[in-house]
Structures are given as structure tokens and as C-alpha cells.
């Protein structure tokens, strides 16, 4: 990876960063419609515009219909797992991922998009980090902008190393190859750093971001990072690294200012950033619609897209059966596929175990906010970390505080050891269904993919099992990167 493979687009219209799909992206440094960073970073308003451009990329239309920033990638990450079930081939979108072929093809557009998406976020964050201190202005405001850019850089490297590297193993040297580290936008080819080196850079950036946020008093929309969401990212990283004490502490801190949603709110479609439980998310504007690129064009129950009409997404039948009848979450799926109270688009198909967790604005509008982090996840991280650390009573109490809000009949678990950990992990699967976590959870826990004995159909999925540790748990690097950067070693 090098900077002339990450074209910098600071568009005149709002200085929004954009991402195109032509091969020359790998070779050009500055297109004719770009504004140089020297011109941009002359004032704090311009720096804010640059940062807002990064926020916009998380939900913007950037290529094929499955490539709408982070909200599009979330679907890929769950399609690789066992909890989201495709009920038909639909119109083809996400089938390659569901069948474990897309991410194992170095020529696949999704592999290329995924790689470029996170590195372009990094390149744009690097420009902010490199220039913000040179701007004359309020120091707290500059710290705010820099902390958010550092968080983006850390999060993007974290996402990349989870996808393209082998899993981090706590207590090991982790000398296996990860991804190139980009902290400076350079024209020099960069080799893959080790997994340990990538995580060291991620934690370094997050430490600095948390420190800078400690000086910040301003508040922002949830589309922006703040000290809570940054600590939430750090909690994810610590959990993946097996640093149980840090993961539990950071997760507790991250959720401290947020309240769990009510049962009524739980059934409202997971589409509003105003939900008190949401810590970080995207808030697409009605003036900037993504139409058939939207998360809700693929995952909602009601939007009138071909994909929703023909391929309503369902929950793993075994997982559904673990949900208590008194749990509000049981109402998010229809095990019969015949419940006429479940919304579907005009002429839409019904399928057993189909979801209504996600609802778009209407059958004619795919608009909806997308959650990237909720307080519930932080409860689950804290509980899991405490259980791993052998603090069973504390873990059970944290789990209870979450689950009783979903199921008033739930009693605090008396399980210990692995039984308690498994209960926490099952609750995590139910709670975070469809929100883009399952592939990463299976990989970090070194668990196998197992879709057998469920409503996954062999004829659709093709792949029903993948052993833990198999090379297929790593994305291949895009061929376009290998063609211009001989220092990058391809995964097996």
C-alpha cells in the first residue's frame, strides 16, 4: 500500500471525500478535481469539513450495490457467519460472500473495495492528523478533530488486520503477517506488518485519542466519535487481544452515558440514531439517499427492493429456539413465515424465521439510520471479559442488567465457567444479529463455522462448515494491490 494507491478526494462540494471504482485509483496521487491538503487545512471549518467527509463515507454509495461504505460491509461480515440466513438467491447480491467465494478471490470487486475503503479512511485521517496542529485556532477544538481522526485510523487498521491477518492470539508473539501500517501518506510501497505491530499501532492511536478527548467539552451528533465511542472501539480491540481487564473497564466506561432502549423501542425498526442506546452510527440525510445501496435495501423487512422481496433475511433456527418466549427479541422473527402481521413489501415473499428487526422508512424509501455501536454491545463485552477473567458473579450481574431489559422474566444466571461464557456468547448472537459482528466473533474465538442442522440450505449456502484456523478465515489481498506493490505477500 502506498499513497498513490489511495487517491485523495477532497471534493469542492462540501470537501466530501469520495471513492471511485476505476483501476487508476491505485496509480494516481491527485486527480484534477481534488483540492490539495495545503489548501484545505487552513482553518478549523475546513478541517471539520474534511472530518465530516470521512463520516459521510460510512454510508455513501461507492461502487456496486453491496459497496455502500461500512453499512454495506456489515452485511458481508454477517453473510460469512452462521446466524444470518439467506432464504433464496434473490437477485444475487451477497451470494458469493454467503458461499465463502467472494473474499477468497483476489479479483473480486468486494475484496478490492474492502481494502481500499479502509485505507482511504486511513489516508484521509492521516491528512488531518498531519496538519491539524498547524492550524491557528482553539486547542480544544483541534484536539477534538485530531482525536476523531486518530480513532478512525485505529479503527480502520483494526478492521483490516481482522480481515486480512490471522487472528490475534493472547500470550503469543503474533509474528504472523497482518496488513501494511499507514501512519504517513507516502509514495513508498509498504510491506505487511506483523499482527502484533498492527495492534500496537492501533492501541497507540487509541491511547492518544482518549487522552485528547479528555480535554474536549463539546458535544456532537452520534455520527461523530467522542470519548465514549472511542472507548467502545478500544473495548473491542482489547477483547480481541484477550486483555480482559482493559476490555471490561473500557466497555463499562463507554456505556456509562447511555441507557438501554425500552421494549417498545426495540420493535421500532433499528433505524433511528435518536435511540438512547446508540453510541455511534450513521445518519443518512433525505437529501443524500442511497436508494438500492442502502443497508435497508438488503436487511429490512419492508423496503420494496428485489432483494427484500425475494430474499428476506432470516435468523438461524437453532439460535431462535434459544430465545425465551417472554423475551421481546423473540418478536423480531417469524418462525412460521406465515405471520401476516410481519411487514413485507408489495408482492414480497415470506420465509420461515424471517426478520423484522430492521425496518426502512417505508416500502418506497430505503432511508434509515445505521447503528455501528450500541450500549448493549458494551454490556456484552464487559460480561464476556469478566467471564474470561474468571469473575463469574460479576459477569452474571452485568449480563442480567442487559437481558432483563429484553426479558422481564429473566433470572440472573447461576452458571459458572464455560457454561456462563457460552450463555453470554449466545446472548451476544441474539442481541447483535444482523449488525456485522458474527464473522469477527467466530474468528477471534477460534470457532468453526457450522451451519448444519439449521435452516441454512446446502443448495444456497454451498459451504456449511469451515474449520477454525482454516486459511479461508483470511481475506485475499486484491490483485490490483499485488500488481503494484511487490512487498505485499498474498495470503494462502
Short mmCIF file of C-alpha atoms in Angstrom, two decimals, residues 16-381:
data_model
loop_
_atom_site.label_atom_id
_atom_site.label_comp_id
_atom_site.label_asym_id
_atom_site.label_seq_id
_atom_site.Cartn_x
_atom_site.Cartn_y
_atom_site.Cartn_z
CA UNK A 16 -16.51 15.48 0.97
CA UNK A 17 -14.19 12.55 0.46
CA UNK A 18 -15.31 10.21 -2.29
CA UNK A 19 -14.23 6.84 -3.54
CA UNK A 20 -14.39 5.75 -7.15
CA UNK A 21 -14.18 2.36 -8.77
CA UNK A 22 -11.68 2.76 -11.60
CA UNK A 23 -8.38 0.91 -11.74
CA UNK A 24 -6.37 4.11 -11.97
CA UNK A 25 -7.16 4.76 -8.29
CA UNK A 26 -4.19 2.59 -7.50
CA UNK A 27 -1.87 4.76 -9.53
CA UNK A 28 -3.00 8.36 -9.22
CA UNK A 29 -1.93 10.62 -6.41
CA UNK A 30 -4.11 13.65 -7.03
CA UNK A 31 -6.93 13.80 -9.59
CA UNK A 32 -7.79 17.02 -11.30
CA UNK A 33 -10.93 17.57 -9.20
CA UNK A 34 -9.10 17.29 -5.89
CA UNK A 35 -8.13 20.09 -3.56
CA UNK A 36 -4.65 19.87 -2.06
CA UNK A 37 -4.36 19.36 1.67
CA UNK A 38 -2.34 22.57 1.90
CA UNK A 39 -5.41 24.42 0.62
CA UNK A 40 -7.82 22.55 2.87
CA UNK A 41 -6.08 22.74 6.22
CA UNK A 42 -6.00 26.50 6.54
CA UNK A 43 -8.88 26.82 9.00
CA UNK A 44 -10.81 24.82 11.55
CA UNK A 45 -14.04 24.94 9.50
CA UNK A 46 -12.17 23.32 6.62
CA UNK A 47 -10.72 20.70 8.96
CA UNK A 48 -14.24 19.93 10.20
CA UNK A 49 -15.38 19.60 6.59
CA UNK A 50 -12.59 17.12 5.94
CA UNK A 51 -13.56 15.10 9.02
CA UNK A 52 -17.23 15.19 8.05
CA UNK A 53 -16.22 13.81 4.68
CA UNK A 54 -14.89 10.71 6.44
CA UNK A 55 -18.14 10.33 8.36
CA UNK A 56 -20.04 10.51 5.08
CA UNK A 57 -18.05 7.64 3.60
CA UNK A 58 -19.51 5.19 6.12
CA UNK A 59 -22.84 5.21 4.30
CA UNK A 60 -22.13 6.64 0.87
CA UNK A 61 -22.70 4.94 -2.46
CA UNK A 62 -19.23 3.96 -3.67
CA UNK A 63 -19.46 1.22 -6.28
CA UNK A 64 -21.64 -1.83 -6.69
CA UNK A 65 -24.83 -2.01 -4.66
CA UNK A 66 -23.14 -4.04 -1.90
CA UNK A 67 -20.41 -1.41 -1.51
CA UNK A 68 -22.07 1.41 0.40
CA UNK A 69 -19.35 2.04 2.94
CA UNK A 70 -19.44 0.40 6.34
CA UNK A 71 -23.17 -0.29 6.21
CA UNK A 72 -22.66 -2.44 3.11
CA UNK A 73 -19.68 -4.26 4.57
CA UNK A 74 -21.61 -5.12 7.74
CA UNK A 75 -23.85 -7.37 5.64
CA UNK A 76 -20.83 -9.15 4.17
CA UNK A 77 -19.43 -9.78 7.65
CA UNK A 78 -22.68 -11.44 8.76
CA UNK A 79 -23.22 -13.30 5.48
CA UNK A 80 -19.94 -15.10 6.22
CA UNK A 81 -21.35 -16.35 9.50
CA UNK A 82 -24.00 -18.76 10.70
CA UNK A 83 -26.64 -16.51 12.25
CA UNK A 84 -27.93 -14.59 9.20
CA UNK A 85 -29.64 -16.95 6.76
CA UNK A 86 -30.25 -16.28 3.09
CA UNK A 87 -33.68 -17.68 2.20
CA UNK A 88 -33.11 -17.65 -1.57
CA UNK A 89 -30.55 -16.48 -4.11
CA UNK A 90 -32.67 -13.38 -4.63
CA UNK A 91 -31.10 -11.14 -7.24
CA UNK A 92 -27.60 -12.36 -6.48
CA UNK A 93 -26.26 -9.78 -4.05
CA UNK A 94 -24.12 -11.20 -1.21
CA UNK A 95 -24.39 -14.76 -2.54
CA UNK A 96 -20.67 -15.00 -3.21
CA UNK A 97 -19.92 -13.92 0.34
CA UNK A 98 -22.53 -16.31 1.77
CA UNK A 99 -20.81 -19.12 -0.16
CA UNK A 100 -17.32 -18.13 1.02
CA UNK A 101 -16.05 -17.47 -2.51
CA UNK A 102 -16.06 -13.67 -2.76
CA UNK A 103 -13.46 -12.90 -0.09
CA UNK A 104 -11.24 -15.70 -1.41
CA UNK A 105 -10.94 -14.24 -4.91
CA UNK A 106 -8.19 -11.69 -5.44
CA UNK A 107 -10.10 -10.38 -8.46
CA UNK A 108 -13.40 -9.87 -6.62
CA UNK A 109 -14.65 -6.30 -6.57
CA UNK A 110 -15.71 -6.65 -2.94
CA UNK A 111 -12.20 -7.68 -1.87
CA UNK A 112 -10.82 -4.67 -3.67
CA UNK A 113 -13.48 -2.35 -2.27
CA UNK A 114 -12.99 -3.54 1.30
CA UNK A 115 -9.24 -2.99 1.14
CA UNK A 116 -9.50 0.44 -0.48
CA UNK A 117 -12.35 1.61 1.74
CA UNK A 118 -10.44 1.26 5.00
CA UNK A 119 -7.14 2.51 3.58
CA UNK A 120 -8.81 5.58 2.14
CA UNK A 121 -10.28 6.33 5.54
CA UNK A 122 -6.75 5.95 6.93
CA UNK A 123 -5.25 8.22 4.26
CA UNK A 124 -7.82 10.91 4.92
CA UNK A 125 -7.35 10.60 8.68
CA UNK A 126 -3.59 10.88 8.16
CA UNK A 127 -4.04 14.19 6.36
CA UNK A 128 -5.99 15.57 9.30
CA UNK A 129 -3.51 14.25 11.88
CA UNK A 130 -0.54 15.65 9.95
CA UNK A 131 -2.00 19.12 9.51
CA UNK A 132 -4.37 19.93 12.36
CA UNK A 133 -1.67 21.20 14.72
CA UNK A 134 -0.56 23.75 12.12
CA UNK A 135 -3.93 25.49 12.10
CA UNK A 136 -4.42 28.56 14.25
CA UNK A 137 -7.43 28.10 16.49
CA UNK A 138 -8.89 26.81 19.73
CA UNK A 139 -6.73 23.99 21.12
CA UNK A 140 -9.68 22.01 22.48
CA UNK A 141 -11.36 22.10 19.11
CA UNK A 142 -8.16 20.96 17.42
CA UNK A 143 -7.83 18.15 19.97
CA UNK A 144 -11.40 17.11 19.20
CA UNK A 145 -10.76 16.87 15.47
CA UNK A 146 -7.44 15.09 15.93
CA UNK A 147 -8.89 12.58 18.40
CA UNK A 148 -11.61 11.65 15.95
CA UNK A 149 -9.10 11.23 13.12
CA UNK A 150 -6.90 9.04 15.34
CA UNK A 151 -9.92 6.91 16.19
CA UNK A 152 -10.71 6.47 12.51
CA UNK A 153 -7.14 5.45 11.78
CA UNK A 154 -7.10 2.97 14.64
CA UNK A 155 -10.49 1.50 13.81
CA UNK A 156 -9.62 1.12 10.11
CA UNK A 157 -6.34 -0.67 10.83
CA UNK A 158 -8.20 -2.86 13.34
CA UNK A 159 -10.81 -3.82 10.75
CA UNK A 160 -8.15 -4.56 8.14
CA UNK A 161 -5.99 -6.76 10.36
CA UNK A 162 -9.02 -8.78 11.44
CA UNK A 163 -9.93 -9.40 7.81
CA UNK A 164 -6.56 -9.91 6.13
CA UNK A 165 -4.45 -11.22 9.00
CA UNK A 166 -4.61 -14.33 11.12
CA UNK A 167 -6.37 -13.97 14.45
CA UNK A 168 -4.59 -12.32 17.37
CA UNK A 169 -3.60 -14.91 19.97
CA UNK A 170 -3.24 -13.60 23.51
CA UNK A 171 0.09 -14.51 25.07
CA UNK A 172 1.71 -15.37 21.73
CA UNK A 173 4.27 -13.37 19.76
CA UNK A 174 1.77 -12.75 16.95
CA UNK A 175 4.50 -12.53 14.35
CA UNK A 176 2.12 -13.72 11.62
CA UNK A 177 1.64 -11.22 8.82
CA UNK A 178 -1.05 -8.59 9.24
CA UNK A 179 -1.50 -5.59 6.95
CA UNK A 180 0.60 -2.56 5.96
CA UNK A 181 0.59 0.16 8.61
CA UNK A 182 -0.03 3.62 7.19
CA UNK A 183 0.59 6.49 9.59
CA UNK A 184 2.11 8.76 6.96
CA UNK A 185 0.84 9.19 3.41
CA UNK A 186 3.85 8.08 1.43
CA UNK A 187 4.57 7.12 -2.16
CA UNK A 188 6.77 4.24 -0.98
CA UNK A 189 5.45 0.69 -1.12
CA UNK A 190 4.76 -0.72 2.33
CA UNK A 191 5.12 -4.36 3.35
CA UNK A 192 2.73 -6.19 5.63
CA UNK A 193 3.49 -5.54 9.29
CA UNK A 194 3.06 -8.33 11.79
CA UNK A 195 -0.24 -8.74 13.59
CA UNK A 196 1.49 -7.65 16.81
CA UNK A 197 2.80 -4.47 15.16
CA UNK A 198 -0.61 -3.56 13.78
CA UNK A 199 -2.29 -3.97 17.16
CA UNK A 200 0.48 -1.94 18.79
CA UNK A 201 -0.25 0.93 16.39
CA UNK A 202 -4.00 0.60 16.94
CA UNK A 203 -3.66 0.81 20.72
CA UNK A 204 -1.17 3.69 20.44
CA UNK A 205 -3.62 5.72 18.37
CA UNK A 206 -6.50 4.93 20.72
CA UNK A 207 -4.48 5.87 23.78
CA UNK A 208 -3.71 9.24 22.22
CA UNK A 209 -7.31 9.74 21.13
CA UNK A 210 -8.66 9.00 24.62
CA UNK A 211 -6.12 11.41 26.10
CA UNK A 212 -7.08 14.18 23.68
CA UNK A 213 -10.78 13.63 24.25
CA UNK A 214 -10.12 14.20 27.93
CA UNK A 215 -9.66 17.90 27.13
CA UNK A 216 -12.80 18.17 24.98
CA UNK A 217 -16.07 19.56 26.32
CA UNK A 218 -18.02 19.97 23.07
CA UNK A 219 -20.77 17.55 22.13
CA UNK A 220 -21.51 16.25 18.64
CA UNK A 221 -24.03 14.12 16.77
CA UNK A 222 -23.61 10.37 17.20
CA UNK A 223 -22.17 10.18 13.68
CA UNK A 224 -19.01 11.68 15.20
CA UNK A 225 -16.62 9.97 17.57
CA UNK A 226 -16.45 11.07 21.19
CA UNK A 227 -14.69 9.66 24.23
CA UNK A 228 -17.45 7.08 24.72
CA UNK A 229 -17.40 5.66 21.20
CA UNK A 230 -13.61 5.73 21.13
CA UNK A 231 -13.51 3.75 24.36
CA UNK A 232 -16.04 1.42 22.76
CA UNK A 233 -13.70 0.82 19.83
CA UNK A 234 -10.87 0.28 22.30
CA UNK A 235 -13.01 -2.23 24.24
CA UNK A 236 -13.49 -4.22 21.03
CA UNK A 237 -9.75 -4.20 20.42
CA UNK A 238 -8.95 -5.24 23.99
CA UNK A 239 -11.48 -8.07 23.82
CA UNK A 240 -9.92 -9.32 20.58
CA UNK A 241 -6.47 -9.16 22.21
CA UNK A 242 -7.63 -11.06 25.30
CA UNK A 243 -6.89 -8.12 27.60
CA UNK A 244 -9.88 -8.88 29.82
CA UNK A 245 -9.39 -6.21 32.47
CA UNK A 246 -8.98 -3.43 29.93
CA UNK A 247 -11.90 -4.68 27.83
CA UNK A 248 -14.26 -4.77 30.81
CA UNK A 249 -13.19 -1.36 32.10
CA UNK A 250 -13.41 0.37 28.72
CA UNK A 251 -16.77 -1.19 27.87
CA UNK A 252 -18.23 -0.06 31.19
CA UNK A 253 -16.92 3.46 30.61
CA UNK A 254 -18.23 3.52 27.04
CA UNK A 255 -21.82 2.74 28.02
CA UNK A 256 -21.93 4.93 31.13
CA UNK A 257 -23.72 7.86 29.48
CA UNK A 258 -26.25 5.77 27.55
CA UNK A 259 -29.42 3.96 28.60
CA UNK A 260 -30.80 0.74 27.19
CA UNK A 261 -33.79 1.12 24.92
CA UNK A 262 -37.30 0.23 26.05
CA UNK A 263 -39.11 -2.85 24.79
CA UNK A 264 -41.33 -0.63 22.66
CA UNK A 265 -38.26 0.98 21.08
CA UNK A 266 -36.84 -2.48 20.41
CA UNK A 267 -39.65 -3.13 17.95
CA UNK A 268 -39.39 0.17 16.08
CA UNK A 269 -37.03 -0.98 13.34
CA UNK A 270 -33.47 -0.19 14.47
CA UNK A 271 -33.46 2.84 12.20
CA UNK A 272 -33.12 5.94 14.38
CA UNK A 273 -29.93 7.42 15.74
CA UNK A 274 -32.05 9.15 18.38
CA UNK A 275 -32.41 5.80 20.15
CA UNK A 276 -30.93 6.36 23.63
CA UNK A 277 -28.87 3.16 23.39
CA UNK A 278 -26.99 4.09 20.23
CA UNK A 279 -23.43 5.28 20.84
CA UNK A 280 -22.20 5.60 17.25
CA UNK A 281 -24.00 5.39 13.94
CA UNK A 282 -24.65 6.90 10.56
CA UNK A 283 -27.45 9.36 9.96
CA UNK A 284 -28.10 9.50 6.18
CA UNK A 285 -29.94 12.60 5.08
CA UNK A 286 -33.09 12.51 2.98
CA UNK A 287 -31.28 14.84 0.58
CA UNK A 288 -28.49 12.25 0.15
CA UNK A 289 -30.41 8.99 -0.43
CA UNK A 290 -28.54 5.77 -1.18
CA UNK A 291 -31.58 4.06 -2.72
CA UNK A 292 -30.73 0.43 -3.53
CA UNK A 293 -27.28 0.73 -1.94
CA UNK A 294 -28.79 1.22 1.50
CA UNK A 295 -28.38 -1.25 4.35
CA UNK A 296 -32.19 -1.34 4.48
CA UNK A 297 -32.41 -2.31 0.79
CA UNK A 298 -30.95 -5.67 1.82
CA UNK A 299 -31.66 -6.22 5.51
CA UNK A 300 -35.04 -4.60 6.21
CA UNK A 301 -38.35 -6.43 6.16
CA UNK A 302 -40.31 -3.85 4.24
CA UNK A 303 -38.37 -1.92 1.59
CA UNK A 304 -39.59 -2.68 -1.92
CA UNK A 305 -36.34 -3.90 -3.46
CA UNK A 306 -35.96 -7.07 -5.49
CA UNK A 307 -33.58 -8.41 -2.87
CA UNK A 308 -36.01 -7.89 0.01
CA UNK A 309 -38.99 -9.21 -1.97
CA UNK A 310 -37.23 -12.41 -3.00
CA UNK A 311 -34.66 -12.99 -0.25
CA UNK A 312 -35.94 -11.89 3.17
CA UNK A 313 -33.14 -12.40 5.68
CA UNK A 314 -33.76 -14.93 8.44
CA UNK A 315 -32.25 -15.97 11.74
CA UNK A 316 -30.52 -19.30 12.35
CA UNK A 317 -33.33 -21.58 13.53
CA UNK A 318 -31.23 -23.09 16.33
CA UNK A 319 -30.36 -19.65 17.63
CA UNK A 320 -34.01 -18.59 17.51
CA UNK A 321 -35.01 -21.52 19.68
CA UNK A 322 -32.68 -20.31 22.45
CA UNK A 323 -34.76 -17.13 22.90
CA UNK A 324 -37.28 -17.25 25.75
CA UNK A 325 -40.94 -16.72 24.88
CA UNK A 326 -41.03 -13.78 27.31
CA UNK A 327 -38.14 -12.03 25.55
CA UNK A 328 -39.12 -9.08 23.35
CA UNK A 329 -36.45 -10.15 20.87
CA UNK A 330 -38.49 -13.26 20.08
CA UNK A 331 -40.91 -10.94 18.27
CA UNK A 332 -38.28 -9.87 15.75
CA UNK A 333 -38.54 -13.10 13.75
CA UNK A 334 -41.41 -15.23 12.43
CA UNK A 335 -40.61 -18.95 12.70
CA UNK A 336 -43.61 -19.90 10.54
CA UNK A 337 -43.16 -17.49 7.67
CA UNK A 338 -46.95 -17.11 7.73
CA UNK A 339 -47.49 -14.30 10.21
CA UNK A 340 -49.34 -11.65 8.20
CA UNK A 341 -48.55 -9.08 10.90
CA UNK A 342 -44.94 -9.14 9.73
CA UNK A 343 -44.39 -6.32 7.22
CA UNK A 344 -43.27 -7.21 3.71
CA UNK A 345 -43.01 -5.10 0.56
CA UNK A 346 -45.69 -5.39 -2.13
CA UNK A 347 -45.55 -8.87 -3.72
CA UNK A 348 -42.81 -9.83 -1.29
CA UNK A 349 -42.09 -13.42 -0.29
CA UNK A 350 -42.41 -14.71 3.24
CA UNK A 351 -39.96 -17.20 4.67
CA UNK A 352 -39.63 -19.13 7.90
CA UNK A 353 -37.61 -17.25 10.54
CA UNK A 354 -37.66 -14.02 8.51
CA UNK A 355 -36.81 -10.84 10.39
CA UNK A 356 -38.50 -7.56 11.10
CA UNK A 357 -35.65 -6.26 13.24
CA UNK A 358 -34.76 -3.73 10.57
CA UNK A 359 -37.44 -1.51 9.02
CA UNK A 360 -36.84 1.17 6.42
CA UNK A 361 -38.70 4.46 6.40
CA UNK A 362 -41.34 2.92 4.11
CA UNK A 363 -41.69 0.38 1.32
CA UNK A 364 -40.79 3.15 -1.13
CA UNK A 365 -37.86 4.62 0.84
CA UNK A 366 -34.73 2.79 1.97
CA UNK A 367 -33.80 5.63 4.29
CA UNK A 368 -32.79 4.73 7.81
CA UNK A 369 -30.01 5.35 10.31
CA UNK A 370 -27.48 2.55 10.84
CA UNK A 371 -26.09 1.59 14.24
CA UNK A 372 -22.36 0.91 14.44
CA UNK A 373 -22.19 0.72 18.24
CA UNK A 374 -24.83 0.30 20.93
CA UNK A 375 -24.65 0.25 24.71
CA UNK A 376 -25.89 -3.36 24.62
CA UNK A 377 -22.67 -4.40 22.90
CA UNK A 378 -20.68 -2.80 25.70
CA UNK A 379 -22.62 -4.79 28.33
CA UNK A 380 -21.82 -7.94 26.38
CA UNK A 381 -18.13 -7.09 26.04
#
